[in-house]
Amino acid sequence: MRILIIEDDPNVANFAARGLRESGHAVDVAATGTEGLELAYAARHDVLVVDRMLPGMDGIAVIQALRSSGSQVPILILSALADVDQRVAGLSAGSDDYLTKPFAFSELLARIEALHRRQAGSEPASSLVVGDLTLDRLKREVHRGGDTIALQPREFRLLEYLMLHAGQVVTRTMLLEKVWDYHFDPQTNVIDVHISRLRQKIDREDGEALIHTVRGAGYIMRAGET
Amino acid sequence: MRILIIEDDPNVANFAARGLRESGHAVDVAATGTEGLELAYAARHDVLVVDRMLPGMDGIAVIQALRSSGSQVPILILSALADVDQRVAGLSAGSDDYLTKPFAFSELLARIEALHRRQAGSEPASSLVVGDLTLDRLKREVHRGGDTIALQPREFRLLEYLMLHAGQVVTRTMLLEKVWDYHFDPQTNVIDVHISRLRQKIDREDGEALIHTVRGAGYIMRAGET
DNA sequence: CCGAAACATGACCGGACGGTAATGGGCGAT
DNA sequence: ATCGCCCATTACCGTCCGGTCATGTTTCGG
């Protein structure tokens, strides 16, 4: 389990970090809000422990920034402010738990594990998004900018795979393996045909193209420039 | 949002229930652990608030019973025991939060909403289980006791719907609406035919039958007796 | 115990899904 | 600039999904 602690008081930070490491977790520590945000963006953490009061960027602001960027990490606020209003404010800002200093390490650990337990129970993302295109894996629905797009099963699997790997080139071999379950080269242009059909449905004239071909390599799903 | 409060002190129970109702939530109240368990099994709640000390069946025991039956409901423990060890014990038992009495209602509400927010963000269950039959909604795979079962799309949707409502009778009308998207009666026996096909695949001679017909009503998916 | 209603199952068959192939177009290399 | 390769697109058609129908079986009321 990987934990990020954002806390400016080195005593508290070290105390917590050490204990968590001894419990077998990987711990990153940041002393300021901005540094913390960078670390949070740089790597996936299982739980964040954030001090309420931080020099520069405040803890609440950090949480709001993370949440507004779509992050779902469980966050525990650590604070000296025991006041009920403060606690409520912290929770409303988008955190999942609030622990007041001074705290017992065993409780911090228990709460972190409770947060993680809950998160771990949650399923792999069931809805994929690239640009204004969204695909709901459970409902098996695809939408682009408001309207629903009907896809055939094979088309759906193809798009799903492309979106799961959005931003990375997907080779023909990968597609044959994962979308067609072929473990050999069919020597035909099945893929080309289905890419074409997909494009006609999702990359309609309106809006930018999301499926890009990478000559000699395969295809890539991407919104935005570069 | 539907909340179940298991609390023997009527003052506390009423205080919390009233406040939550005023905040627009549906609230059920149970005064004993056993009664609480029954209510929890009888209906789906979004959050449970459980008193630590209860006459008869203890709060911790209630939580353990729920968790071992596979329930994932977010649970908040309410307790007069502020002691760190008690708090840790409560969280380890499988609860998600721990609030000590006396408490401010605004904090209870904020914590309940934080728990729910987290839960709501998590996806609907992607794998369904009834007896030794499992269905993975994302991988679109069905297994019964070790081996994989291949289902046609319509068969899959049918089984998925039955399993989503395991334990409750599913009427023909419901199936037509939700599995076939028919909003009228096709006057044919499509459903019977598909139920039959499903049975041949999943209720093979080996193992107990999971799909049961309820004469005059519909079908029900259930493992175990009664 | 008999009959009717409700349900189960097997056979049939139309249509759409999805693969193949052929042709046309565009990018890149020499 | 031109040739060749890689990709795009259209048309065609076989296969299997899934709905209908007809017949057999079970359950319940009278």
Coordinates of C-alpha atoms (C1' of nucleotides) in Angstrom, one line a residue:
Chain A
M1 CA 0.0 0.0 0.0
R2 CA 1.4 3.4 -1.0
I3 CA 0.7 6.4 1.2
L4 CA 1.3 10.0 0.6
I5 CA 1.7 12.3 3.7
I6 CA 1.5 16.0 3.2
E7 CA 2.5 17.6 6.4
D8 CA 4.8 20.5 7.3
D9 CA 5.7 19.6 10.8
P10 CA 8.7 17.2 10.5
N11 CA 8.0 15.6 13.8
V12 CA 4.5 14.5 12.9
A13 CA 5.5 13.6 9.4
N14 CA 8.4 11.4 10.5
F15 CA 6.5 9.8 13.3
A16 CA 3.7 8.8 11.0
A17 CA 5.9 7.8 8.1
R18 CA 8.1 5.6 10.2
G19 CA 5.2 3.8 11.8
L20 CA 3.5 3.3 8.5
R21 CA 6.7 1.9 6.9
E22 CA 7.1 -0.4 9.8
S23 CA 3.6 -1.7 9.1
G24 CA 4.8 -2.5 5.6
H25 CA 3.6 0.4 3.6
A26 CA 5.4 2.6 1.1
V27 CA 5.4 6.2 2.2
D28 CA 6.0 9.5 0.4
V29 CA 6.3 12.7 2.3
A30 CA 5.7 16.3 1.1
A31 CA 6.2 19.3 3.3
T32 CA 4.1 21.8 1.3
G33 CA 0.8 21.7 -0.5
T34 CA 2.3 22.3 -3.9
E35 CA 4.9 19.7 -3.5
G36 CA 2.2 17.3 -2.3
L37 CA 0.1 18.0 -5.3
E38 CA 3.0 17.2 -7.6
L39 CA 3.7 13.9 -5.9
A40 CA 0.0 13.0 -6.0
Y41 CA -0.1 13.7 -9.7
A42 CA 3.2 11.9 -10.3
A43 CA 2.3 8.6 -8.8
R44 CA -0.8 6.7 -7.8
H45 CA -1.3 6.5 -4.0
D46 CA -3.7 4.3 -2.2
V47 CA -4.4 6.8 0.6
L48 CA -3.4 10.5 1.2
V49 CA -2.9 11.9 4.7
V50 CA -3.1 15.7 4.5
D51 CA -2.4 18.3 7.2
R52 CA -5.1 20.9 7.4
M53 CA -2.8 23.8 7.8
L54 CA 0.1 24.1 5.4
P55 CA 2.4 26.8 4.5
G56 CA 1.6 28.2 1.1
M57 CA -1.2 26.1 -0.3
D58 CA -3.7 25.1 2.4
G59 CA -4.7 21.5 2.9
I60 CA -8.3 22.1 1.9
A61 CA -7.1 23.7 -1.3
V62 CA -5.0 20.7 -2.1
I63 CA -8.0 18.4 -1.7
Q64 CA -10.2 20.6 -3.8
A65 CA -7.5 20.7 -6.5
L66 CA -7.3 16.9 -6.5
R67 CA -11.0 16.3 -6.5
S68 CA -11.6 18.8 -9.2
S69 CA -9.0 17.0 -11.4
G70 CA -11.1 13.9 -11.0
S71 CA -9.0 12.0 -8.5
Q72 CA -10.8 9.6 -6.3
V73 CA -8.0 8.8 -3.8
P74 CA -9.2 8.3 -0.2
I75 CA -8.0 11.3 1.8
L76 CA -7.6 11.6 5.6
I77 CA -7.3 15.1 7.0
L78 CA -5.0 15.6 10.0
S79 CA -5.5 18.7 12.0
A80 CA -5.1 20.4 15.2
L81 CA -8.4 22.1 14.8
A82 CA -10.8 19.9 16.7
D83 CA -13.7 22.2 16.4
V84 CA -16.8 20.6 14.9
D85 CA -17.2 23.3 12.2
Q86 CA -13.7 22.7 11.1
R87 CA -14.3 18.9 10.9
V88 CA -17.4 19.4 8.9
A89 CA -15.6 21.8 6.6
G90 CA -12.9 19.3 6.0
L91 CA -15.2 16.5 5.2
S92 CA -17.3 18.7 2.9
A93 CA -14.2 19.7 1.0
G94 CA -14.0 16.2 -0.3
S95 CA -12.0 14.3 2.3
D96 CA -13.0 11.0 3.6
D97 CA -12.0 11.2 7.2
Y98 CA -10.8 13.7 9.7
L99 CA -8.4 12.9 12.6
T100 CA -7.4 15.5 15.2
K101 CA -4.0 16.0 16.6
P102 CA -2.6 14.7 18.9
F103 CA -3.5 11.3 17.6
A104 CA -2.6 7.8 18.5
F105 CA -0.6 6.1 15.8
S106 CA -2.7 2.9 16.1
E107 CA -5.8 4.9 15.3
L108 CA -4.2 6.6 12.3
L109 CA -3.2 3.2 11.0
A110 CA -6.7 1.7 11.6
R111 CA -8.3 4.6 9.8
I112 CA -6.0 4.5 6.9
E113 CA -6.7 0.8 6.5
A114 CA -10.4 1.3 6.8
L115 CA -10.2 3.9 4.0
H116 CA -8.2 1.6 1.9
R117 CA -10.3 -1.4 2.6
R118 CA -13.3 0.5 1.3
Q119 CA -11.5 1.7 -1.8
A120 CA -10.0 -1.7 -2.6
G121 CA -13.5 -3.1 -2.6
S122 CA -14.4 -0.8 -5.4
E123 CA -14.2 -2.2 -8.9
P124 CA -12.0 -1.3 -11.9
A125 CA -13.3 1.8 -13.7
S126 CA -16.5 1.0 -15.4
S127 CA -16.7 4.1 -17.5
L128 CA -14.0 5.2 -19.8
V129 CA -13.6 8.8 -21.1
V130 CA -11.5 10.2 -23.9
G131 CA -12.3 13.8 -24.9
D132 CA -16.1 14.1 -25.2
L133 CA -16.4 10.4 -25.8
T134 CA -17.5 8.2 -23.0
L135 CA -18.1 4.5 -22.8
D136 CA -20.0 2.8 -20.0
R137 CA -18.7 -0.7 -19.7
L138 CA -21.5 -2.0 -17.6
K139 CA -24.4 -0.4 -19.4
R140 CA -22.6 -1.1 -22.7
E141 CA -23.4 2.4 -23.9
V142 CA -21.3 4.9 -25.8
H143 CA -22.0 8.6 -25.9
R144 CA -20.3 11.4 -27.7
G145 CA -21.2 14.9 -26.9
G146 CA -24.7 14.3 -25.7
D147 CA -26.0 11.7 -28.1
T148 CA -25.9 7.9 -27.8
I149 CA -24.0 5.8 -30.3
A150 CA -25.0 2.3 -31.1
L151 CA -22.1 -0.1 -31.5
Q152 CA -22.0 -3.8 -32.5
P153 CA -20.5 -6.1 -30.0
R154 CA -17.2 -6.4 -31.8
E155 CA -17.0 -2.7 -32.4
F156 CA -17.7 -2.2 -28.7
R157 CA -14.8 -4.4 -27.7
L158 CA -12.5 -2.7 -30.1
L159 CA -13.4 0.8 -28.8
E160 CA -13.2 -0.4 -25.2
Y161 CA -9.7 -1.7 -25.8
L162 CA -8.6 1.4 -27.5
M163 CA -10.0 3.6 -24.7
L164 CA -8.5 1.4 -22.0
H165 CA -5.1 2.2 -23.6
A166 CA -5.9 5.8 -24.5
G167 CA -2.7 7.7 -25.2
Q168 CA -0.6 4.6 -26.1
V169 CA -0.2 3.1 -29.4
V170 CA -2.1 -0.1 -29.8
T171 CA -0.6 -2.6 -32.3
R172 CA -2.5 -4.8 -34.7
T173 CA -1.1 -7.8 -32.9
M174 CA -2.5 -6.5 -29.6
L175 CA -5.9 -6.0 -31.1
L176 CA -5.9 -9.5 -32.6
E177 CA -5.0 -11.0 -29.3
K178 CA -7.2 -9.0 -27.0
V179 CA -10.2 -8.1 -29.2
W180 CA -10.4 -11.0 -31.5
D181 CA -8.8 -13.7 -29.4
Y182 CA -6.7 -14.7 -32.4
H183 CA -3.3 -15.9 -31.6
F184 CA -2.1 -16.0 -35.2
D185 CA -2.3 -13.6 -38.1
P186 CA -5.5 -14.1 -40.1
Q187 CA -3.9 -12.6 -43.1
T188 CA -6.9 -10.4 -43.7
N189 CA -7.8 -6.8 -43.0
V190 CA -10.4 -7.5 -40.4
I191 CA -8.9 -4.8 -38.2
D192 CA -8.9 -2.1 -40.9
V193 CA -12.5 -2.8 -41.6
H194 CA -13.6 -2.5 -38.1
I195 CA -11.5 0.6 -37.4
S196 CA -13.2 2.1 -40.4
R197 CA -16.7 1.1 -39.1
L198 CA -15.8 2.6 -35.7
R199 CA -14.6 5.8 -37.2
Q200 CA -17.8 6.2 -39.2
K201 CA -19.7 6.0 -36.0
I202 CA -17.7 7.9 -33.5
D203 CA -15.5 10.2 -35.5
R204 CA -18.3 11.7 -37.5
E205 CA -17.5 14.9 -39.3
D206 CA -18.5 16.9 -36.3
G207 CA -15.9 17.1 -33.6
E208 CA -12.2 16.2 -33.7
A209 CA -11.0 12.7 -34.6
L210 CA -10.2 10.6 -31.6
I211 CA -8.8 7.5 -33.4
H212 CA -5.5 8.2 -35.0
T213 CA -3.5 5.8 -37.2
V214 CA 0.2 5.4 -36.5
R215 CA 1.6 4.3 -39.8
G216 CA 3.5 1.1 -39.6
A217 CA 2.7 0.7 -35.9
G218 CA -1.1 0.6 -35.2
Y219 CA -3.6 3.0 -33.8
I220 CA -3.9 5.4 -30.9
M221 CA -6.8 6.9 -29.2
R222 CA -6.3 10.5 -28.2
A223 CA -8.1 13.8 -27.7
G224 CA -6.3 17.1 -27.9
E225 CA -3.2 18.1 -29.9
T226 CA 0.4 16.8 -30.1
Chain B
M1 CA -30.3 8.2 0.6
R2 CA -31.5 5.5 2.9
I3 CA -30.0 5.2 6.3
L4 CA -30.3 2.6 9.0
I5 CA -29.7 3.5 12.6
I6 CA -29.2 0.7 15.1
E7 CA -29.2 2.4 18.5
D8 CA -30.9 1.5 21.7
D9 CA -31.0 4.9 23.4
P10 CA -34.3 6.4 22.0
N11 CA -33.0 9.9 22.7
V12 CA -30.0 9.5 20.5
A13 CA -31.9 7.5 17.9
N14 CA -34.7 10.0 17.6
F15 CA -32.3 13.0 17.6
A16 CA -30.3 11.5 14.7
A17 CA -33.2 10.2 12.8
R18 CA -35.1 13.4 12.9
G19 CA -32.1 15.4 11.8
L20 CA -31.4 13.1 9.0
R21 CA -35.0 13.1 7.8
E22 CA -34.9 16.9 7.8
S23 CA -31.9 16.7 5.6
G24 CA -34.0 14.7 3.1
H25 CA -32.9 11.2 3.9
A26 CA -35.0 8.1 4.5
V27 CA -34.3 6.6 7.9
D28 CA -35.0 3.2 9.5
V29 CA -34.4 2.7 13.2
A30 CA -33.7 -0.5 15.1
A31 CA -33.3 -0.7 18.9
T32 CA -31.5 -4.0 19.1
G33 CA -28.8 -5.8 17.1
T34 CA -30.9 -8.6 15.9
E35 CA -33.7 -6.3 14.8
G36 CA -31.1 -4.2 13.0
L37 CA -29.7 -7.1 11.2
E38 CA -33.1 -8.1 10.0
L39 CA -33.7 -4.6 8.7
A40 CA -30.3 -4.5 7.0
Y41 CA -31.0 -7.8 5.2
A42 CA -34.5 -6.8 4.3
A43 CA -33.6 -3.6 2.4
R44 CA -30.6 -2.0 0.9
H45 CA -29.3 0.9 2.9
D46 CA -26.8 3.5 1.7
V47 CA -25.2 3.9 5.1
L48 CA -25.5 2.2 8.5
V49 CA -25.1 4.0 11.8
V50 CA -24.5 1.4 14.6
D51 CA -24.2 1.9 18.3
R52 CA -21.2 0.2 19.8
M53 CA -23.0 -1.1 22.8
L54 CA -26.3 -2.8 22.2
P55 CA -28.5 -5.0 24.4
G56 CA -28.4 -8.6 23.3
M57 CA -26.3 -8.6 20.2
D58 CA -23.4 -6.2 20.4
G59 CA -22.7 -3.6 17.7
I60 CA -19.4 -5.2 16.7
A61 CA -21.1 -8.5 16.3
V62 CA -23.7 -7.0 14.0
I63 CA -21.0 -5.5 11.8
Q64 CA -19.1 -8.8 11.7
A65 CA -22.3 -10.6 10.8
L66 CA -23.0 -8.2 8.0
R67 CA -19.4 -8.3 6.6
S68 CA -19.2 -12.0 6.7
S69 CA -22.4 -12.2 4.7
G70 CA -20.7 -10.2 2.0
S71 CA -22.3 -6.8 2.7
Q72 CA -20.3 -3.8 1.7
V73 CA -22.5 -1.1 3.2
P74 CA -20.5 1.8 4.7
I75 CA -20.9 1.6 8.4
L76 CA -20.3 4.3 11.0
I77 CA -19.9 3.3 14.6
L78 CA -21.4 5.5 17.3
S79 CA -20.0 5.0 20.7
A80 CA -19.5 6.5 24.1
L81 CA -16.1 4.7 24.3
A82 CA -13.6 7.3 23.2
D83 CA -10.7 5.2 24.1
V84 CA -8.2 4.7 21.3
D85 CA -8.2 1.0 21.6
Q86 CA -11.9 0.9 21.3
R87 CA -11.8 3.0 18.2
V88 CA -9.2 0.8 16.6
A89 CA -11.2 -2.3 17.5
G90 CA -14.3 -0.8 15.9
L91 CA -12.5 0.0 12.7
S92 CA -10.8 -3.3 12.6
A93 CA -14.1 -5.1 12.9
G94 CA -15.0 -3.8 9.5
S95 CA -16.6 -0.4 10.1
D96 CA -15.6 2.6 8.0
D97 CA -15.8 5.4 10.6
Y98 CA -16.1 5.9 14.3
L99 CA -17.8 8.8 16.0
T100 CA -17.9 9.3 19.7
K101 CA -20.8 10.5 21.8
P102 CA -21.6 13.1 22.5
F103 CA -21.5 14.3 18.9
A104 CA -22.6 17.3 17.0
F105 CA -25.3 16.5 14.5
S106 CA -23.6 18.4 11.7
E107 CA -20.6 16.2 12.1
L108 CA -22.6 13.0 12.0
L109 CA -24.2 14.3 8.8
A110 CA -20.9 15.3 7.2
R111 CA -19.4 11.9 8.0
I112 CA -22.4 10.0 6.7
E113 CA -22.3 12.0 3.5
A114 CA -18.5 11.5 3.2
L115 CA -19.0 7.7 3.5
H116 CA -21.8 7.8 1.0
R117 CA -19.9 10.0 -1.4
R118 CA -17.1 7.5 -1.4
Q119 CA -19.4 4.6 -1.9
A120 CA -21.4 6.3 -4.6
G121 CA -18.1 7.0 -6.4
S122 CA -17.4 3.4 -6.5
E123 CA -18.9 1.5 -9.3
P124 CA -21.8 -0.8 -9.1
A125 CA -20.7 -4.3 -8.4
S126 CA -19.0 -5.7 -11.4
S127 CA -19.2 -9.3 -10.4
L128 CA -22.3 -11.0 -9.2
V129 CA -22.4 -14.2 -7.2
V130 CA -25.2 -16.6 -6.4
G131 CA -24.2 -19.9 -4.9
D132 CA -21.2 -21.3 -6.8
L133 CA -22.2 -19.3 -9.9
T134 CA -20.4 -16.1 -10.7
L135 CA -20.8 -13.6 -13.4
D136 CA -18.2 -11.0 -14.3
R137 CA -20.0 -8.0 -15.9
L138 CA -16.8 -6.4 -17.2
K139 CA -15.1 -9.5 -18.6
R140 CA -18.5 -10.8 -19.7
E141 CA -17.6 -14.2 -18.3
V142 CA -19.7 -16.7 -16.3
H143 CA -18.3 -19.4 -14.2
R144 CA -19.9 -22.2 -12.2
G145 CA -17.8 -24.2 -9.9
G146 CA -14.6 -23.9 -11.7
D147 CA -15.5 -24.1 -15.4
T148 CA -16.4 -21.3 -17.7
I149 CA -19.8 -21.1 -19.3
A150 CA -20.3 -19.5 -22.7
L151 CA -23.5 -17.5 -23.0
Q152 CA -25.1 -15.7 -25.9
P153 CA -25.6 -11.9 -25.5
R154 CA -29.2 -12.2 -24.7
E155 CA -28.7 -15.1 -22.3
F156 CA -26.0 -13.0 -20.6
R157 CA -28.3 -10.1 -20.1
L158 CA -31.0 -12.3 -18.8
L159 CA -28.7 -14.0 -16.3
E160 CA -27.3 -10.7 -15.3
Y161 CA -30.7 -9.3 -14.6
L162 CA -31.7 -12.3 -12.6
M163 CA -28.5 -12.2 -10.5
L164 CA -28.8 -8.5 -9.9
H165 CA -32.2 -9.3 -8.3
A166 CA -31.2 -12.5 -6.7
G167 CA -33.5 -13.5 -3.9
Q168 CA -36.4 -11.5 -5.3
V169 CA -39.0 -12.7 -7.8
V170 CA -38.6 -11.2 -11.2
T171 CA -41.8 -10.9 -13.3
R172 CA -42.1 -11.5 -17.0
T173 CA -43.0 -7.9 -17.4
M174 CA -39.8 -6.8 -15.7
L175 CA -37.8 -9.0 -17.9
L176 CA -39.5 -7.8 -21.1
E177 CA -38.8 -4.2 -20.0
K178 CA -35.2 -4.6 -18.8
V179 CA -33.8 -7.4 -20.8
W180 CA -35.7 -7.1 -24.1
D181 CA -36.5 -3.4 -24.0
Y182 CA -40.0 -4.3 -25.0
H183 CA -42.6 -2.0 -23.6
F184 CA -45.5 -4.2 -24.7
D185 CA -46.4 -7.8 -24.5
P186 CA -45.0 -9.7 -27.5
Q187 CA -47.6 -12.4 -27.0
T188 CA -45.0 -15.1 -27.4
N189 CA -43.0 -17.2 -25.1
V190 CA -39.5 -15.7 -25.8
I191 CA -38.8 -15.6 -22.1
D192 CA -39.7 -19.2 -21.5
V193 CA -37.4 -20.2 -24.4
H194 CA -34.5 -18.2 -23.0
I195 CA -35.0 -19.4 -19.5
S196 CA -34.9 -22.9 -20.8
R197 CA -31.7 -22.2 -22.7
L198 CA -30.1 -20.6 -19.7
R199 CA -31.0 -23.5 -17.5
Q200 CA -29.5 -26.0 -19.9
K201 CA -26.2 -24.1 -19.6
I202 CA -26.0 -23.1 -15.9
D203 CA -28.3 -25.6 -14.1
R204 CA -26.7 -28.6 -15.6
E205 CA -27.5 -31.9 -13.9
D206 CA -24.5 -31.4 -11.5
G207 CA -25.2 -29.0 -8.6
E208 CA -28.5 -27.6 -7.4
A209 CA -30.7 -25.5 -9.6
L210 CA -30.4 -21.8 -9.1
I211 CA -33.2 -20.6 -11.4
H212 CA -36.5 -21.4 -9.8
T213 CA -39.9 -20.7 -11.4
V214 CA -42.6 -19.1 -9.3
R215 CA -45.8 -20.2 -10.8
G216 CA -48.0 -17.3 -11.8
A217 CA -45.4 -14.8 -10.9
G218 CA -42.1 -15.2 -12.7
Y219 CA -38.7 -16.5 -11.8
I220 CA -36.3 -16.2 -8.9
M221 CA -32.6 -16.8 -8.6
R222 CA -31.6 -18.4 -5.4
A223 CA -29.0 -20.7 -3.9
G224 CA -29.8 -22.7 -0.7
E225 CA -33.1 -23.9 0.6
T226 CA -36.5 -22.3 1.3
Chain C
dC1 C1' -59.4 -37.6 -11.2
dC2 C1' -59.9 -34.7 -15.0
dG3 C1' -59.2 -30.5 -17.4
dA4 C1' -57.2 -26.2 -18.2
dA5 C1' -53.7 -23.0 -17.6
dA6 C1' -49.0 -22.2 -17.1
dC7 C1' -44.6 -23.6 -18.1
dA8 C1' -40.8 -26.4 -20.7
dT9 C1' -38.4 -27.8 -24.7
dG10 C1' -37.3 -29.0 -29.5
dA11 C1' -37.3 -27.6 -34.3
dC12 C1' -37.3 -24.2 -37.7
dC13 C1' -35.8 -20.1 -40.1
dG14 C1' -35.1 -15.0 -41.1
dG15 C1' -31.9 -11.5 -40.4
dA16 C1' -28.1 -9.1 -38.8
dC17 C1' -23.3 -9.5 -37.4
dG18 C1' -19.0 -9.7 -38.9
dG19 C1' -15.5 -11.7 -41.7
dT20 C1' -13.3 -11.8 -46.7
dA21 C1' -11.9 -9.8 -50.8
dA22 C1' -11.2 -6.2 -54.1
dT23 C1' -10.5 -1.6 -55.2
dG24 C1' -9.2 3.0 -54.3
dG25 C1' -6.3 6.5 -51.9
dG26 C1' -2.5 8.6 -49.4
dC27 C1' 1.9 8.8 -47.2
dG28 C1' 6.8 8.1 -47.3
dA29 C1' 11.2 6.8 -49.3
dT30 C1' 14.6 6.8 -52.8
Chain D
dA1 C1' 8.3 13.2 -58.8
dT2 C1' 7.2 8.5 -58.9
dC3 C1' 6.8 4.1 -57.2
dG4 C1' 5.4 1.0 -53.7
dC5 C1' 3.5 -0.1 -49.4
dC6 C1' 0.2 0.5 -46.1
dC7 C1' -4.2 1.9 -45.0
dA8 C1' -9.3 3.1 -46.0
dT9 C1' -13.6 1.9 -47.8
dT10 C1' -17.2 -0.5 -50.2
dA11 C1' -19.7 -4.6 -51.5
dC12 C1' -20.7 -9.3 -50.8
dC13 C1' -22.1 -13.3 -48.3
dG14 C1' -21.8 -17.2 -44.8
dT15 C1' -22.9 -18.1 -40.1
dC16 C1' -25.0 -18.1 -35.9
dC17 C1' -28.1 -15.5 -32.8
dG18 C1' -32.5 -15.4 -31.3
dG19 C1' -37.4 -15.1 -32.1
dT20 C1' -41.7 -17.9 -33.4
dC21 C1' -44.4 -21.9 -33.4
dA22 C1' -45.9 -26.3 -32.1
dT23 C1' -45.8 -30.0 -28.9
dG24 C1' -45.0 -32.1 -24.5
dT25 C1' -45.1 -31.8 -19.4
dT26 C1' -46.3 -30.1 -14.9
dT27 C1' -49.2 -28.0 -11.5
dC28 C1' -53.4 -26.7 -9.4
dG29 C1' -58.5 -26.1 -8.9
dG30 C1' -62.9 -28.3 -8.9

